[in-house]
XYZ file of C-alpha atoms in Angstrom:
515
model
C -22.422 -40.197 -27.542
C -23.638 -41.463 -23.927
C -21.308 -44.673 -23.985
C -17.858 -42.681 -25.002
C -18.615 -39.754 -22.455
C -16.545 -40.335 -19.136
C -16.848 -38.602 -16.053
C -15.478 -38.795 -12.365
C -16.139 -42.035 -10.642
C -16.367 -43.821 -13.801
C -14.778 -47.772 -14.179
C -13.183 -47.768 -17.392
C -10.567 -50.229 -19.706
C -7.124 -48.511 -20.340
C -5.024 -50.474 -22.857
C -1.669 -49.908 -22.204
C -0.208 -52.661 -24.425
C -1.691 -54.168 -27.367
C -1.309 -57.572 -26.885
C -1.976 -57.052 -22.846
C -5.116 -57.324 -21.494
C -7.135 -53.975 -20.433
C -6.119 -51.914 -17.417
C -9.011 -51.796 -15.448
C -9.218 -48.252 -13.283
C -11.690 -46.260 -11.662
C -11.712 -42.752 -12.829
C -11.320 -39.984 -9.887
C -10.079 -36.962 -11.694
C -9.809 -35.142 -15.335
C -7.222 -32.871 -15.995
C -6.316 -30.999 -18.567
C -2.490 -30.339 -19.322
C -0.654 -27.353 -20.269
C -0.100 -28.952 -23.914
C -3.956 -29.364 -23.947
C -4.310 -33.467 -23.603
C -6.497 -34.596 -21.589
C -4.895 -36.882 -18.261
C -7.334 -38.817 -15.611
C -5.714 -39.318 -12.032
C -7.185 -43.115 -11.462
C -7.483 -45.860 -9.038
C -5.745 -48.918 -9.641
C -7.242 -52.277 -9.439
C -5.379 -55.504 -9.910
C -6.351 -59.005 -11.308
C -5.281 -62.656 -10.234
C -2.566 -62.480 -12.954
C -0.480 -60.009 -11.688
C -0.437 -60.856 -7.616
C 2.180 -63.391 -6.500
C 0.592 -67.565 -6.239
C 1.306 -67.004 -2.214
C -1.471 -63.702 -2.225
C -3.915 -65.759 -4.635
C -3.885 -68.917 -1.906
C -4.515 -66.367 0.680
C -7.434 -64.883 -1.613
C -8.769 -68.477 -2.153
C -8.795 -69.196 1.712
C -10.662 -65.986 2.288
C -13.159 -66.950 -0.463
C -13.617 -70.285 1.494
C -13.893 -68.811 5.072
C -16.964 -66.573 3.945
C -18.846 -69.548 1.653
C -18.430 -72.143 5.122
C -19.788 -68.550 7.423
C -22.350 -67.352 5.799
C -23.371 -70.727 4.383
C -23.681 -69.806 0.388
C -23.272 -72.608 -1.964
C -19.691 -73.676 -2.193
C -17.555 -73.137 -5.125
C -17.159 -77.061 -5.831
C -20.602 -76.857 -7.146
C -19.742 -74.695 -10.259
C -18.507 -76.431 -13.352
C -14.565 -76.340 -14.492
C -15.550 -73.641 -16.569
C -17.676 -71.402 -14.316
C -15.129 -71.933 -11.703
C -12.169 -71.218 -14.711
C -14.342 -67.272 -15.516
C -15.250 -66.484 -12.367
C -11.400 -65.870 -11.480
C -11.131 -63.480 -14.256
C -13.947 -61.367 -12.630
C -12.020 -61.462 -9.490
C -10.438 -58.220 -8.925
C -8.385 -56.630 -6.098
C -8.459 -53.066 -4.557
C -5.829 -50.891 -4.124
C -4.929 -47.067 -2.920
C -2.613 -46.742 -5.632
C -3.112 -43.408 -8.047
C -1.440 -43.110 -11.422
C -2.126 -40.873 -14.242
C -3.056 -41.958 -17.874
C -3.876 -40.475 -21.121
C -7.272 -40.050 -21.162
C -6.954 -41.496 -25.035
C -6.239 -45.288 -23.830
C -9.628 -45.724 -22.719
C -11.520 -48.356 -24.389
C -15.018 -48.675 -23.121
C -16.614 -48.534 -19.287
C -17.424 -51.506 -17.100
C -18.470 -52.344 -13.414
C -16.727 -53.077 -10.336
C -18.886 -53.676 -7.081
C -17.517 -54.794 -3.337
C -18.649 -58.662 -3.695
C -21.823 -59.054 -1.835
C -21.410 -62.161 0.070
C -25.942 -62.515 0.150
C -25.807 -62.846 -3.367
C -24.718 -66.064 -5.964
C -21.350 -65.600 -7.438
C -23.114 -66.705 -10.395
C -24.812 -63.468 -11.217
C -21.673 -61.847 -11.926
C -20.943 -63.892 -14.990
C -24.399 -62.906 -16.468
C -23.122 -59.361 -16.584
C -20.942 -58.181 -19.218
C -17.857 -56.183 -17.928
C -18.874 -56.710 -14.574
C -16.265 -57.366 -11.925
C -16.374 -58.174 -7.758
C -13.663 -57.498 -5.064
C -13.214 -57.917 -1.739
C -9.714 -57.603 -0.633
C -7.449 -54.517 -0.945
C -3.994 -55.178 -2.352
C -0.798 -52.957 -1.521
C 1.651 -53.075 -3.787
C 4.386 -51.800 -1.952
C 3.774 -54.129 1.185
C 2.775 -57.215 -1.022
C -0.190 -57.997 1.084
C -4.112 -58.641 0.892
C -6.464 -57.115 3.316
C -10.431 -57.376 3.877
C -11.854 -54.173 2.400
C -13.080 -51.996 5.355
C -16.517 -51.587 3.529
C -17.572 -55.281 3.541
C -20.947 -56.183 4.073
C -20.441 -58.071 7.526
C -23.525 -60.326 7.738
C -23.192 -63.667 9.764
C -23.361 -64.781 13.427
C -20.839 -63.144 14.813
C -21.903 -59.828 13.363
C -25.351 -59.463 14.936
C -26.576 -58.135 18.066
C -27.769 -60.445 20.882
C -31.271 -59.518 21.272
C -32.583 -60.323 24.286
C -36.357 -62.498 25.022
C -39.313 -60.032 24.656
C -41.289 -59.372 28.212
C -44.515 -61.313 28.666
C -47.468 -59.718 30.044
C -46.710 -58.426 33.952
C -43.131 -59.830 33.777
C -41.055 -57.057 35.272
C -37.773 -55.825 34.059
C -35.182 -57.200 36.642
C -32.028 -54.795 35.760
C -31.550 -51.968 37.796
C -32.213 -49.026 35.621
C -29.832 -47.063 37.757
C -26.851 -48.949 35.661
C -27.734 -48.414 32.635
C -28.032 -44.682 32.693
C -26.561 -41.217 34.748
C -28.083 -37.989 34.338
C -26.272 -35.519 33.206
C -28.477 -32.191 33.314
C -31.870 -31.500 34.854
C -33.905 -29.365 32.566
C -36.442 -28.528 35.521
C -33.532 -27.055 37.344
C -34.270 -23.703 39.194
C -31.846 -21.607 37.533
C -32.537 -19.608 34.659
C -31.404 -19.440 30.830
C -29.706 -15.927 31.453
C -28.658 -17.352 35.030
C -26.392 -20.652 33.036
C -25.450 -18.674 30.321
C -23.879 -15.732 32.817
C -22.146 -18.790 35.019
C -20.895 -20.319 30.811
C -19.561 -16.625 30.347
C -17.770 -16.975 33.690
C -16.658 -20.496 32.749
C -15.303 -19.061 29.828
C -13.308 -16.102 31.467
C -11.872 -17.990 34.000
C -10.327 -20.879 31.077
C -8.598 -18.131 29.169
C -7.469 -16.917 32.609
C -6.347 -20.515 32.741
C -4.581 -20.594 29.785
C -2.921 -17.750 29.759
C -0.887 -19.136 33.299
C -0.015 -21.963 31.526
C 3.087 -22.331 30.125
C 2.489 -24.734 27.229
C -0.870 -23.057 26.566
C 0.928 -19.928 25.432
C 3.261 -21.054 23.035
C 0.141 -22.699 21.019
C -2.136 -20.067 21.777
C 0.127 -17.152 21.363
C -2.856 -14.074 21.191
C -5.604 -13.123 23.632
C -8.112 -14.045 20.879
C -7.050 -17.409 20.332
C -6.945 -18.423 24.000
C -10.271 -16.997 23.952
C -11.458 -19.212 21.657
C -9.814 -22.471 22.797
C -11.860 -21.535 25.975
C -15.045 -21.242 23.970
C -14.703 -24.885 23.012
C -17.557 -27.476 23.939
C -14.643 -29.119 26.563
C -14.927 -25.705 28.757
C -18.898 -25.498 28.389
C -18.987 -29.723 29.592
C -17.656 -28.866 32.505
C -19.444 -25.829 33.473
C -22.010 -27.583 33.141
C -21.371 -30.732 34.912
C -20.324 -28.225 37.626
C -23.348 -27.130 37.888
C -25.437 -30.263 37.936
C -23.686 -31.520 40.708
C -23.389 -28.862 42.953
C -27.730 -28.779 42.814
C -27.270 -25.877 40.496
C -25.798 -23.404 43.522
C -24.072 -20.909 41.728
C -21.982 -19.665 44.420
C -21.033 -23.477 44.944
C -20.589 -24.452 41.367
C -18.273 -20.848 41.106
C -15.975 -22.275 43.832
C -15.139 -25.600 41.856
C -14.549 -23.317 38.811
C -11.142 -20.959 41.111
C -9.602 -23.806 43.769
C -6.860 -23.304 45.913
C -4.476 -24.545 43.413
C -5.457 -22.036 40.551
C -7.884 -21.916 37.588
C -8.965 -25.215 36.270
C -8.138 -25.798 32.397
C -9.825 -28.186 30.439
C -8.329 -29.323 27.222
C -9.401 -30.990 24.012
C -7.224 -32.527 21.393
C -7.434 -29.528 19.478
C -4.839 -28.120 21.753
C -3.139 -30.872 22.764
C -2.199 -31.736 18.858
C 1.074 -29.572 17.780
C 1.066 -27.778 14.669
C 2.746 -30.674 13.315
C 0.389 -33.303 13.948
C -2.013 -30.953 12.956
C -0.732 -30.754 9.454
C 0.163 -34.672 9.288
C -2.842 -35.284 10.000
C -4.547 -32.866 6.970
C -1.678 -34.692 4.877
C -2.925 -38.371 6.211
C -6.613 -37.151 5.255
C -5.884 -36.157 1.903
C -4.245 -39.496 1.052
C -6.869 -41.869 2.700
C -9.879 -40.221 3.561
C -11.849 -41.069 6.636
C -9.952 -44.504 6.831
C -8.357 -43.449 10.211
C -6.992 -46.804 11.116
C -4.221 -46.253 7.910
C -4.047 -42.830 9.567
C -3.177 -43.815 12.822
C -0.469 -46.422 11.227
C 1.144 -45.073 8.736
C 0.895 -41.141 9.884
C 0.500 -41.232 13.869
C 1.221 -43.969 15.332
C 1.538 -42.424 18.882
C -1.833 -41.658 18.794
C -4.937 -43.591 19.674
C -7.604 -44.138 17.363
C -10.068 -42.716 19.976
C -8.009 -39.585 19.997
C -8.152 -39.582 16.073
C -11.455 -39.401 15.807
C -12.142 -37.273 18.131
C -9.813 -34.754 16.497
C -11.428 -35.405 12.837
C -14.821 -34.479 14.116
C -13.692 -31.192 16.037
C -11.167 -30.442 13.190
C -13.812 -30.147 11.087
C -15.056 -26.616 13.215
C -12.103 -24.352 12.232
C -11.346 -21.870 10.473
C -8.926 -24.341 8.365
C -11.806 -26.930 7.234
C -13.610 -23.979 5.633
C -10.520 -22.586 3.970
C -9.543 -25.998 2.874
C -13.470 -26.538 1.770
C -13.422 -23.545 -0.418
C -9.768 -24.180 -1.769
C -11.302 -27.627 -3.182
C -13.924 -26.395 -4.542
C -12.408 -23.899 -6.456
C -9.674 -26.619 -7.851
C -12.608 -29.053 -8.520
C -14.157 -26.016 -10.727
C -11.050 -25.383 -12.612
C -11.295 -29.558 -13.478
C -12.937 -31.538 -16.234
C -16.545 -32.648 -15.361
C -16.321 -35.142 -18.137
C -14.509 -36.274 -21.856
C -15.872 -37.312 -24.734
C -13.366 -40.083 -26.230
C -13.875 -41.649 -29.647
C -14.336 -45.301 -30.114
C -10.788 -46.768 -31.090
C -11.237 -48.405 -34.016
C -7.420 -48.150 -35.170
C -6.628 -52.024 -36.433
C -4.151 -53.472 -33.522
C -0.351 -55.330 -34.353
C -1.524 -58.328 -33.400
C -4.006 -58.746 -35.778
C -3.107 -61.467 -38.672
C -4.822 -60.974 -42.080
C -4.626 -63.329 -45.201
C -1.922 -62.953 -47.792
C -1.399 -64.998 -50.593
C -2.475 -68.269 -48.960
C -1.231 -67.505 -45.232
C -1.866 -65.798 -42.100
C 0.374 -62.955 -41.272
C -0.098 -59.766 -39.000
C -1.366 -56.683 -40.318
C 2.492 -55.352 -39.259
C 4.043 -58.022 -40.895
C 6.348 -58.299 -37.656
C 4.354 -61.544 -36.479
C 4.327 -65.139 -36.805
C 4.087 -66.763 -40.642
C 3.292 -69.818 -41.069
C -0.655 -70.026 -40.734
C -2.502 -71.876 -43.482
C -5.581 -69.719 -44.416
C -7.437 -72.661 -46.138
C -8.419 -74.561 -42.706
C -5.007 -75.380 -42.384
C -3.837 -73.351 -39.865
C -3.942 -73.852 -35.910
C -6.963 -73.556 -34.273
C -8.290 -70.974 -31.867
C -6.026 -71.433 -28.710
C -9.148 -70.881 -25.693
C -11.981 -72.251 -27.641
C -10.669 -74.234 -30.572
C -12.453 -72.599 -33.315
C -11.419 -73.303 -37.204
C -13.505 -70.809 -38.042
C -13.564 -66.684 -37.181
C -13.886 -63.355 -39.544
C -10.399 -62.086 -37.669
C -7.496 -63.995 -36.182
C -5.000 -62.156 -33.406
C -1.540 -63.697 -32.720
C -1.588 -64.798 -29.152
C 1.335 -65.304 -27.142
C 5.269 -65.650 -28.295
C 6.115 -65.497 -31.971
C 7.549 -68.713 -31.628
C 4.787 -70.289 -30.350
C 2.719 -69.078 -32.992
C -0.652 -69.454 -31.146
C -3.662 -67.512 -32.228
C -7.066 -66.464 -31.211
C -10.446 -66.247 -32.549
C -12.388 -62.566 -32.483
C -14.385 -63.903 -29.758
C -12.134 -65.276 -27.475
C -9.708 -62.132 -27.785
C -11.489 -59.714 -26.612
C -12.664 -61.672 -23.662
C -8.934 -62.092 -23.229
C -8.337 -58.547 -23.359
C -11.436 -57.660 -21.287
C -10.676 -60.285 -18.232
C -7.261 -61.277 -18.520
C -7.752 -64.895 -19.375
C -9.437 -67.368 -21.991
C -12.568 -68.548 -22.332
C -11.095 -72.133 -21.358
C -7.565 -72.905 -20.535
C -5.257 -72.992 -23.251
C -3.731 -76.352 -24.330
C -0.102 -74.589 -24.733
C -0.409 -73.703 -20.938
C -2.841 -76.293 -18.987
C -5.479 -75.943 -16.917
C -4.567 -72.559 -14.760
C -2.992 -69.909 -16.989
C -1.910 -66.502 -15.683
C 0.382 -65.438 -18.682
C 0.833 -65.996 -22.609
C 2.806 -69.174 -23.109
C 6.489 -68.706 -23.492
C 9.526 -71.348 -24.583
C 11.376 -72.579 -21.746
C 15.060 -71.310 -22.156
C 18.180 -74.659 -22.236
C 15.018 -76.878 -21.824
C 15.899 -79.978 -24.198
C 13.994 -81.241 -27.253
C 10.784 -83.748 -26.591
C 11.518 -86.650 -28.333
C 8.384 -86.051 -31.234
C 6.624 -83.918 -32.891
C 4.950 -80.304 -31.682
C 1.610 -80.339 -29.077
C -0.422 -80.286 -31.800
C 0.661 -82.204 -35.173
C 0.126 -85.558 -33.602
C -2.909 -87.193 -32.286
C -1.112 -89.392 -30.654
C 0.910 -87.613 -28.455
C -0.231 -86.823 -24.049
C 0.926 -83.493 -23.094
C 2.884 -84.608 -19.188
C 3.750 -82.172 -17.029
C 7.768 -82.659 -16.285
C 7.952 -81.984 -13.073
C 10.730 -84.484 -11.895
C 13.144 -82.587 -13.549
C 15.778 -80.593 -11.011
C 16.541 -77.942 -14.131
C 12.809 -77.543 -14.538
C 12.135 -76.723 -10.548
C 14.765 -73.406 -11.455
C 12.830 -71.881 -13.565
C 9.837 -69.607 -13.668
C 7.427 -71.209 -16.216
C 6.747 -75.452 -16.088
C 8.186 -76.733 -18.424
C 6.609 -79.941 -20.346
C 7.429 -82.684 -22.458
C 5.008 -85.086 -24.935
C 4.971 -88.756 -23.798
C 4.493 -91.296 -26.919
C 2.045 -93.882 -26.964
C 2.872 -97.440 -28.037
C 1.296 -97.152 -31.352
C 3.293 -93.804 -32.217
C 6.795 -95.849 -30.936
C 5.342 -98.517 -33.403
C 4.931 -95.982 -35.814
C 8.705 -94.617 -35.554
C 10.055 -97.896 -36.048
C 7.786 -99.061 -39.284
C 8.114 -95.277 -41.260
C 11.560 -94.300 -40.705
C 11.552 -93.418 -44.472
C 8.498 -91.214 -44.179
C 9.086 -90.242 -40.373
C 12.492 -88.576 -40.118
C 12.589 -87.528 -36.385
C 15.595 -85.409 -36.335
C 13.723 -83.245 -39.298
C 10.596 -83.171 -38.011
C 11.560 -82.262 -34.676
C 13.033 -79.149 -35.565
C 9.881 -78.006 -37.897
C 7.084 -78.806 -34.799
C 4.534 -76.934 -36.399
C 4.522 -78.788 -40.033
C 1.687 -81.871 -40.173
C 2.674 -85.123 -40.741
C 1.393 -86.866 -43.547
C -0.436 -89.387 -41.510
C -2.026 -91.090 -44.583
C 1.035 -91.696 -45.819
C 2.031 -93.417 -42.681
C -1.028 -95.078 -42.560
C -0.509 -96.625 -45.912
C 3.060 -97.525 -45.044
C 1.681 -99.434 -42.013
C -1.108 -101.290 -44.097
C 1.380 -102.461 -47.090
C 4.097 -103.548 -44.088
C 1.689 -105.710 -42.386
C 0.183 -107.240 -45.278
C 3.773 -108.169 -46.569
């Protein structure tokens, strides 16, 4: 019951395709529809597969600026293999929402902002545990250090300065490093300052009320009133006060000069209505990440200013409406959903019938020989598994063992790189369109065939998957020449998948030489 209840703030799989791997999301609400499904507003995180190869060498160089800075063993001292999964834990941030049926879950896991003190080993002990550390935007195309990284290093830390010995005196002069601001031995009263704040008060709605731009944001009595009330007004009363040697006919001077009633202002009222409510907009949308604020809502204004609205924004009237509007909407939501385990059988599974592999759909590849004939598992090369899965294009006919697909659907990758795609795979193998024929058999019929990468080729640079071609050895050219009776190329080059008969050939060979 525990493992298939979700709630809020929740990492969870989604499958949106069957043959795909998992959507990995982080659940922030639960919402029931009008038709009485169940929908979850989630945060989307991406893996190395679907970023462009310029964002992953950009993620790679910021992997290798943090091992060389904070001095953690580097990367090159993993294996092929640890250094092959440790990609697939490798996740990416972003501030995109979307909303999915609360049905295509498939089980939790754990995402965690990559703490640089700890071995990147540790995450590959964990099951469904991910790491990220850069924030991708989808609509920009761009990679950027998540504002919540652990910043530990050098150039992070405080300068500290050499502890005093015994009798050494401190030789700064203290009257730098601090101002006083208030006396609280001074010799006027509390009713005394808080009759002069009163004053203060009075005199800033008098203030306000003379100024032009002043009235058309603070249209009543009461609200000038108020804006007068403001810390801003009380400041500098008191700073009046304090340096004017608390003389209150002195300090109420300063308060009425010759020129009029001074008004002090906050960014409360110098904010128009419509900043105001780009601002509650800008809030909603990123939180209290006031640098994507300031850029992508306010751009005239300075971060200081930001701030510094935020924190008195948070005193009006409109935070507590806003407060108590949320927290009836967050009443009206789903606290958490119980979803049953899946357990419906998927396309791409391939049973046995009468002698051969086929999927349980019977849309899939043919062809598989159930008696240990068939093609191995494509990541870890297993004859042997209780349940196949077709893997990749039809035409390809690839499949995988249990094992080794649902690690591909879990972390978007195999176990070990698959020998239809090389070392660094990113997407199911798929035929290269106009590419022409190798001259031999398919990748995997013949021992003696070397998978090359063809990368001389100009029509092969066009295109969006490598192509490759197989590269005879001198013993299979031998063989070509001495078996053309039980080697026909042109036939066996159109069925790639069929064995040869290699004993036969073998014999062949033995009965040529002797003669």
């Amino acid at each position: 019951m525990a493992a298939n209840m979700y709630r809020v703030g929740d990492y969870v799989f989604f499958e949106n395709s069957s043959s795909n791997p998992y959507l990995i999301r982080r659940i922030e609400e639960l919402n029931k529809t009008a038709s009485g499904n169940v929908e979850a507003k989630v945060v989307c995180f991406y893996r190395r597969r679907d970023i462009s190869h310029s964002l992953i060498q950009l993620a790679d160089k910021h992997a290798r600026d943090l091992e060389e800075e904070n001095e953690s063993p580097s990367e090159a001292e993993l294996t092929d293999k640890q250094k092959h999964q440790l990609r697939h834990r490798e996740l990416f941030l972003s501030r995109q929402y979307e909303s999915l049926p609360a049905t295509h879950i498939r089980g939790k896991c754990s995402v965690a902002l990559l703490n640089e003190t700890e071995a990147v080993l540790s995450y590959l002990d964990k099951e469904d545990t991910f790491f990220y550390s850069l924030v991708y935007d989808p609509t920009q195309k761009t990679l950027l250090a998540d504002k919540g990284e652990i910043r530990v290093g050098p150039r992070f830390q405080a300068d500290v300065p050499d502890m005093l010995q015994e009798g050494e005196s401190d030789e700064r002069d203290q009257l730098k490093l601090e101002e006083k601001l208030w006396h609280p031995e001074c010799p006027l009263s509390s009713k005394q300052i808080d009759q002069f704040l009163v004053v203060a008060r009075a005199v800033g709605t008098f203030a306000r009320a003379l100024d032009c731009s002043s009235s058309v944001r603070q249209p009543s009595l009461h609200m000038s009133a108020a804006a007068a009330s403001r810390d801003i007004t009380l400041f500098h009363a008191m700073d009046t006060l304090h340096c004017h040697g608390y003389d209150l006919s002195s300090a109420l001077s300063v308060l009425v000069p010759a020129g009029g009633p001074v008004l002090c202002r906050d960014e409360m009222e110098e904010w128009s209505a419509s900043e105001a409510a780009m601002f509650e907009e800008a809030l909603e949308k990123y939180g209290k990440d006031f640098n994507d604020i300031r850029q992508d809502f306010l751009p005239w204004k300075s971060l200081t200013s930001i701030i510094e609205y935020y924190y008195m924004w948070k005193t009006t009237d409109r935070y507590v409406q806003q407060k108590r509007l949320k927290a009836a909407e967050a009443e009206s939501k789903l606290k958490q959903v119980y979803i049953p385990t899946y357990n419906k059988p998927n396309p791409n599974q391939i049973s046995v019938t009468n002698g051969k592999m086929a999927t349980v759909n019977g849309a899939g590849p043919g062809g598989y020989h159930a008696a240990g004939g068939g093609r191995a598992c494509e990541s870890c090369y297993s004859m042997q598994s209780a349940q196949w899965y077709s893997w990749g294009p039809p035409n390809m006919q690839c499949r995988l063992c249990v094992s080794c697909w649902m690690y591909w659907k879990k972390y978007g990758g195999l176990k070990m790189p698959s020998r239809a795609e090389g070392p660094e795979e990113k997407t199911p193998p798929s035929p290269v369109p106009n590419e022409p024929r190798s001259r031999g058999h398919g990748p995997r019929q013949s021992s003696h065939m070397v998978p090359v990468r063809n990368s001389g080729s100009p029509k092969s640079s066009t295109k969006t998957k490598q192509a490759f071609l197989l590269q005879a050895t001198r013993l299979t050219k031998l063989a070509r020449h001495m078996c053309r009776d039980i080697i026909r190329l042109r036939r066996s080059a159109r069925r790639p998948f069929v064995p040869i008969n290699c004993g036969a050939i073998k014999a062949e060979c033995k009965s040529s030489f002797n003669s």
